[in-house]
PDB file of C-alpha atoms in Angstrom:
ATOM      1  CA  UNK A   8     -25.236 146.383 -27.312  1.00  0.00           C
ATOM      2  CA  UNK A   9     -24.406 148.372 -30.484  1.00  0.00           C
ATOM      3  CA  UNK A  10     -23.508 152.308 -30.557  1.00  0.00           C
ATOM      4  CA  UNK A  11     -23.713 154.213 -33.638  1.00  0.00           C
ATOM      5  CA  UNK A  12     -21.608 157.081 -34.604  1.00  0.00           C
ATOM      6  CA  UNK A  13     -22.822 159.252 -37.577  1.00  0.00           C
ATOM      7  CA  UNK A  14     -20.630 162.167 -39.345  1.00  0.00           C
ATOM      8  CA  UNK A  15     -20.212 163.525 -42.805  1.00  0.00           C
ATOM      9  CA  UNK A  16     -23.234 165.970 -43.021  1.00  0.00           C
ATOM     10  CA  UNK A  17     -23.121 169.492 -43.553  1.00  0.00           C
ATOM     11  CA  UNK A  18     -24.097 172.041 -46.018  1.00  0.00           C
ATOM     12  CA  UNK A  19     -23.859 172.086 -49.953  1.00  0.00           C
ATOM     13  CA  UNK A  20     -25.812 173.907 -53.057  1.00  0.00           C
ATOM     14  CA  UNK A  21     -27.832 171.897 -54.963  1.00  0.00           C
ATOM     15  CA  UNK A  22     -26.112 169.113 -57.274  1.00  0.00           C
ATOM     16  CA  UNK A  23     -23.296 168.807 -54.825  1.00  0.00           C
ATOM     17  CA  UNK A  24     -22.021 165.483 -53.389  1.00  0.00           C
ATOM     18  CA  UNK A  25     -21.519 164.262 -49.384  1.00  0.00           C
ATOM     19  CA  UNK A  26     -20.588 161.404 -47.812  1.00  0.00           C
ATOM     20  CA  UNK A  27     -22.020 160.103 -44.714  1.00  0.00           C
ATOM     21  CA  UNK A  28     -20.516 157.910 -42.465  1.00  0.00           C
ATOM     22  CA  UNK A  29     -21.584 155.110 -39.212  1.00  0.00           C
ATOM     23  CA  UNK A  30     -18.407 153.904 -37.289  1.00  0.00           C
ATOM     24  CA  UNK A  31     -20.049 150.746 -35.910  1.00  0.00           C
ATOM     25  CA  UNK A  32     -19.319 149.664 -32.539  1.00  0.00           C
ATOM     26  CA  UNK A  33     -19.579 147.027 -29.754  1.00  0.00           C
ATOM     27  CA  UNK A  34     -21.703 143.913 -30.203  1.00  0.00           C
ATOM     28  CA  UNK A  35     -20.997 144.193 -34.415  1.00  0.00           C
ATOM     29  CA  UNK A  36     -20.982 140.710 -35.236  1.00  0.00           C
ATOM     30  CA  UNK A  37     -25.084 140.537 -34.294  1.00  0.00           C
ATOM     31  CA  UNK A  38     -25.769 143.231 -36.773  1.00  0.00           C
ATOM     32  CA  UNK A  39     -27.433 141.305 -40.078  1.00  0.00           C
ATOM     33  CA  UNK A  40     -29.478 144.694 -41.578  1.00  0.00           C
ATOM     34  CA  UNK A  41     -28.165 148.530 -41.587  1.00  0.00           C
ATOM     35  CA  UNK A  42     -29.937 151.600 -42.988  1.00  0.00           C
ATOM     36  CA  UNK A  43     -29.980 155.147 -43.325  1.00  0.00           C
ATOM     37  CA  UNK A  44     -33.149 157.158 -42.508  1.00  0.00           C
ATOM     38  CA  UNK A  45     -33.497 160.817 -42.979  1.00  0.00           C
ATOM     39  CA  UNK A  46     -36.021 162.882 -41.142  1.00  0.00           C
ATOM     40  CA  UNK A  47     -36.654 166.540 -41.503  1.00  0.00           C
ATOM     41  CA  UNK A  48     -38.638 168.815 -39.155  1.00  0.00           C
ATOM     42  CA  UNK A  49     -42.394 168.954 -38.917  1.00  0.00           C
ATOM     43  CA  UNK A  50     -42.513 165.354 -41.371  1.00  0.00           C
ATOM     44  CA  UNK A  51     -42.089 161.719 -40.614  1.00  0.00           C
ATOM     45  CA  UNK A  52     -39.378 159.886 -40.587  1.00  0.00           C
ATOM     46  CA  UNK A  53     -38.362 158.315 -44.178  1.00  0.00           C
ATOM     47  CA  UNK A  54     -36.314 155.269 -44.946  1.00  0.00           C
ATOM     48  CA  UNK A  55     -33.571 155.984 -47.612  1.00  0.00           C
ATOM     49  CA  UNK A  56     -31.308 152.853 -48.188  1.00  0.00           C
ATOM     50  CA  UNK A  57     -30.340 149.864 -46.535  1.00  0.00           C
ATOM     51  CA  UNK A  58     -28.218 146.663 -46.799  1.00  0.00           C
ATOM     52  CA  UNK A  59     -28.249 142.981 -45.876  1.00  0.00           C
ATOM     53  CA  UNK A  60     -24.756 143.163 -44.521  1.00  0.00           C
ATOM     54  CA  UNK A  61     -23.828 139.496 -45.260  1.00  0.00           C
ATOM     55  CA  UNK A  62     -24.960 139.598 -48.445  1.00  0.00           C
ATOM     56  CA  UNK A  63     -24.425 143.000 -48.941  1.00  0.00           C
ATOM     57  CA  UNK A  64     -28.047 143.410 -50.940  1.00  0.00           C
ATOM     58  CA  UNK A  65     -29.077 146.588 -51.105  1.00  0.00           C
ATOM     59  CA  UNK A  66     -32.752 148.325 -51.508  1.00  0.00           C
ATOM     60  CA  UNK A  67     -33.218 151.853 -51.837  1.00  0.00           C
ATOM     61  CA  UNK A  68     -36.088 154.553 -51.847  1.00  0.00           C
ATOM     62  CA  UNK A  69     -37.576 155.748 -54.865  1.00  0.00           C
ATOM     63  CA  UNK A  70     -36.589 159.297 -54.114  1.00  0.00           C
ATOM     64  CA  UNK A  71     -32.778 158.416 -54.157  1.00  0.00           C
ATOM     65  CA  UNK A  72     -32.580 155.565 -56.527  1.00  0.00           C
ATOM     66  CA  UNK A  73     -29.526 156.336 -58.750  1.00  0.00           C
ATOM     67  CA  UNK A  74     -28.195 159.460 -56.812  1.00  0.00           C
ATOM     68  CA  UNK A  75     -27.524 157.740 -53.354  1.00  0.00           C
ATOM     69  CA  UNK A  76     -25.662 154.311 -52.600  1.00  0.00           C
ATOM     70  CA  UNK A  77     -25.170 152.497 -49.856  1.00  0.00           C
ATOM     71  CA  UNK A  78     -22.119 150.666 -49.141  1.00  0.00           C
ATOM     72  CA  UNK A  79     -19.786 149.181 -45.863  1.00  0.00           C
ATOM     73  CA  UNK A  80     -16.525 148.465 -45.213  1.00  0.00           C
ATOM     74  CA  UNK A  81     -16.990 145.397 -42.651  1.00  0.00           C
ATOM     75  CA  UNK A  82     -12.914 145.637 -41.503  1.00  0.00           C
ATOM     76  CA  UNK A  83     -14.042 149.193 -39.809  1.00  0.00           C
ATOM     77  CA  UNK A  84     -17.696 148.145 -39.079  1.00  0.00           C
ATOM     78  CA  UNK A  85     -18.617 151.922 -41.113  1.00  0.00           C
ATOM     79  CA  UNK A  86     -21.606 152.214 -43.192  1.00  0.00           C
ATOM     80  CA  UNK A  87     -21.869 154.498 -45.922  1.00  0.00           C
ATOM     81  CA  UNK A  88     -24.092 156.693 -47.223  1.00  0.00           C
ATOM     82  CA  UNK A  89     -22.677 158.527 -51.043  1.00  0.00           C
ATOM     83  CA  UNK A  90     -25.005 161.439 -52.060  1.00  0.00           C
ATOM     84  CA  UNK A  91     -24.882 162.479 -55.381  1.00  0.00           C
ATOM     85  CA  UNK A  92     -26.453 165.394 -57.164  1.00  0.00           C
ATOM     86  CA  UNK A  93     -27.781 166.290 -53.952  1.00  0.00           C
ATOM     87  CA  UNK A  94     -31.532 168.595 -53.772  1.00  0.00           C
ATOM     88  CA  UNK A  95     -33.273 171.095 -51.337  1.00  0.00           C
ATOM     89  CA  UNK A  96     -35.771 168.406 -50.730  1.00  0.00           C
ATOM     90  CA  UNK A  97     -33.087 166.095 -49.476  1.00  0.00           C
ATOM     91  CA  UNK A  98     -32.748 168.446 -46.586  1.00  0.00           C
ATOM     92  CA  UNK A  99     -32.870 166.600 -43.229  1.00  0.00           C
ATOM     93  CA  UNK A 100     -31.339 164.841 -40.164  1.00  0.00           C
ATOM     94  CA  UNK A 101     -29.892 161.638 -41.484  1.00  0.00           C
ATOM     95  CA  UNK A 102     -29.784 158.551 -39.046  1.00  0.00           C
ATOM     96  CA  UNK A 103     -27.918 155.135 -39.336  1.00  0.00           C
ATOM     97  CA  UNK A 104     -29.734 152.490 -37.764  1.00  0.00           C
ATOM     98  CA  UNK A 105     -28.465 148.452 -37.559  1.00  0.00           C
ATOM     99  CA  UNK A 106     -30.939 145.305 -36.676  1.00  0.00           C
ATOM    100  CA  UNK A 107     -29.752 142.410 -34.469  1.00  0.00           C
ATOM    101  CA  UNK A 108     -31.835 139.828 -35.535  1.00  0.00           C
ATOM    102  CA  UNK A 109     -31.344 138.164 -32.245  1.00  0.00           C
ATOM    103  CA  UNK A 110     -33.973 140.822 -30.800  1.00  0.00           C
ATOM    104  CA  UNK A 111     -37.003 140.550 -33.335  1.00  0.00           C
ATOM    105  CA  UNK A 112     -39.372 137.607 -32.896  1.00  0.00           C
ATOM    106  CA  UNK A 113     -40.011 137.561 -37.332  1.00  0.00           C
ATOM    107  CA  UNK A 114     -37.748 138.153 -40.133  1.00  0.00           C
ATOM    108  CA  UNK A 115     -37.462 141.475 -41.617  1.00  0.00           C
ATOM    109  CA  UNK A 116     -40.188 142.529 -43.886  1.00  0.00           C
ATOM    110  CA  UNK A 117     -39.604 146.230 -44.786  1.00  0.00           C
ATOM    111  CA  UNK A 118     -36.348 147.477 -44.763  1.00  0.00           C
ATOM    112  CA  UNK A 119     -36.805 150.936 -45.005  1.00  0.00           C
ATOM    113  CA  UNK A 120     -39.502 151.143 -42.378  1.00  0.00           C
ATOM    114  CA  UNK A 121     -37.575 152.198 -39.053  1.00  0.00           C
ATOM    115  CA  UNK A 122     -39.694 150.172 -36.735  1.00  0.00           C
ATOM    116  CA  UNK A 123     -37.494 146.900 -38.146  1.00  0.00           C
ATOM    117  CA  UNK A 124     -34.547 148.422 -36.311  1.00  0.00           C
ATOM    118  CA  UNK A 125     -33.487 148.484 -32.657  1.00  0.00           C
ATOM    119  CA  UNK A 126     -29.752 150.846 -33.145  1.00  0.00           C
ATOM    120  CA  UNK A 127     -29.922 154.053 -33.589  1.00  0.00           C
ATOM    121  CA  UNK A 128     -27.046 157.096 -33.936  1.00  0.00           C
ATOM    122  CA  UNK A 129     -27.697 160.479 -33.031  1.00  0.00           C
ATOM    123  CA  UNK A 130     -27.796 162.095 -36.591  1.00  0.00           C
ATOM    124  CA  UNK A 131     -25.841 164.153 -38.764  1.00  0.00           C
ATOM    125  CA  UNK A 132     -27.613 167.199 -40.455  1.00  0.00           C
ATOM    126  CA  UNK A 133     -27.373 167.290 -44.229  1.00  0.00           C
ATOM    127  CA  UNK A 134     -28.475 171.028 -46.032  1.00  0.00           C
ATOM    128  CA  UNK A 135     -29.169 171.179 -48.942  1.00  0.00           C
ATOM    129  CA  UNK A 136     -29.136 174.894 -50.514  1.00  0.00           C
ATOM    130  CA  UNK A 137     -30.806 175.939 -54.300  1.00  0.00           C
TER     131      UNK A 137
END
């Protein structure tokens, strides 16, 4: 089993900069994919970055290309999520998700969709104020 810790979030005016992190823990070795998925109230769920974590490949949403990066430190088992030039829009509940390819019956085929995941955290809120 994995458990995933999120922290980092909190409030900052627009063009301001956070750092989000996911302390890793448990069965870590199994983890091959993690992402970051944001979510804010009243829309869907939306699939912001993620990373082959052997290779360390990364793919990123069109929304955040250039202002976010995601990056891990595999000694601490933390993913990271740097926000830069942060917007209102990017308002929302930010999740860090892992995939143990162990418990999928394919390969993965969209990383940013959430249904190719099987760790969640809890969240960590990110506002975002004009």
């Amino acid at each position: 089993q994995v458990h995933l810790v999120e922290s980092g979030g909190g409030s900052v005016q627009a063009g301001g900069s956070l750092r989000l992190s996911c302390a890793a823990s448990g069965d870590t070795d199994s983890i091959k994919y993690m992402a970051w998925f944001r979510q804010d109230s009243g829309k869907e769920r939306e699939g912001v970055a993620a990373i082959f974590t052997v290779a360390t490949t990364t793919v990123y949403a069109d929304f955040v290309r250039g202002r976010f990066t995601i990056s891990q430190d595999k000694a601490t088992n933390t993913l990271y999520l740097h926000m830069n030039n942060l917007k209102p829009e990017d308002t929302a509940m930010y999740y860090c998700a892992a995939r143990r390819p162990a418990l999928f019956t394919r390969p993965l085929e969209r990383p940013l969709d959430g249904r190719e995941y099987n760790d969640w955290g809890q969240g960590t809120q990110v506002t975002v104020s004009s």
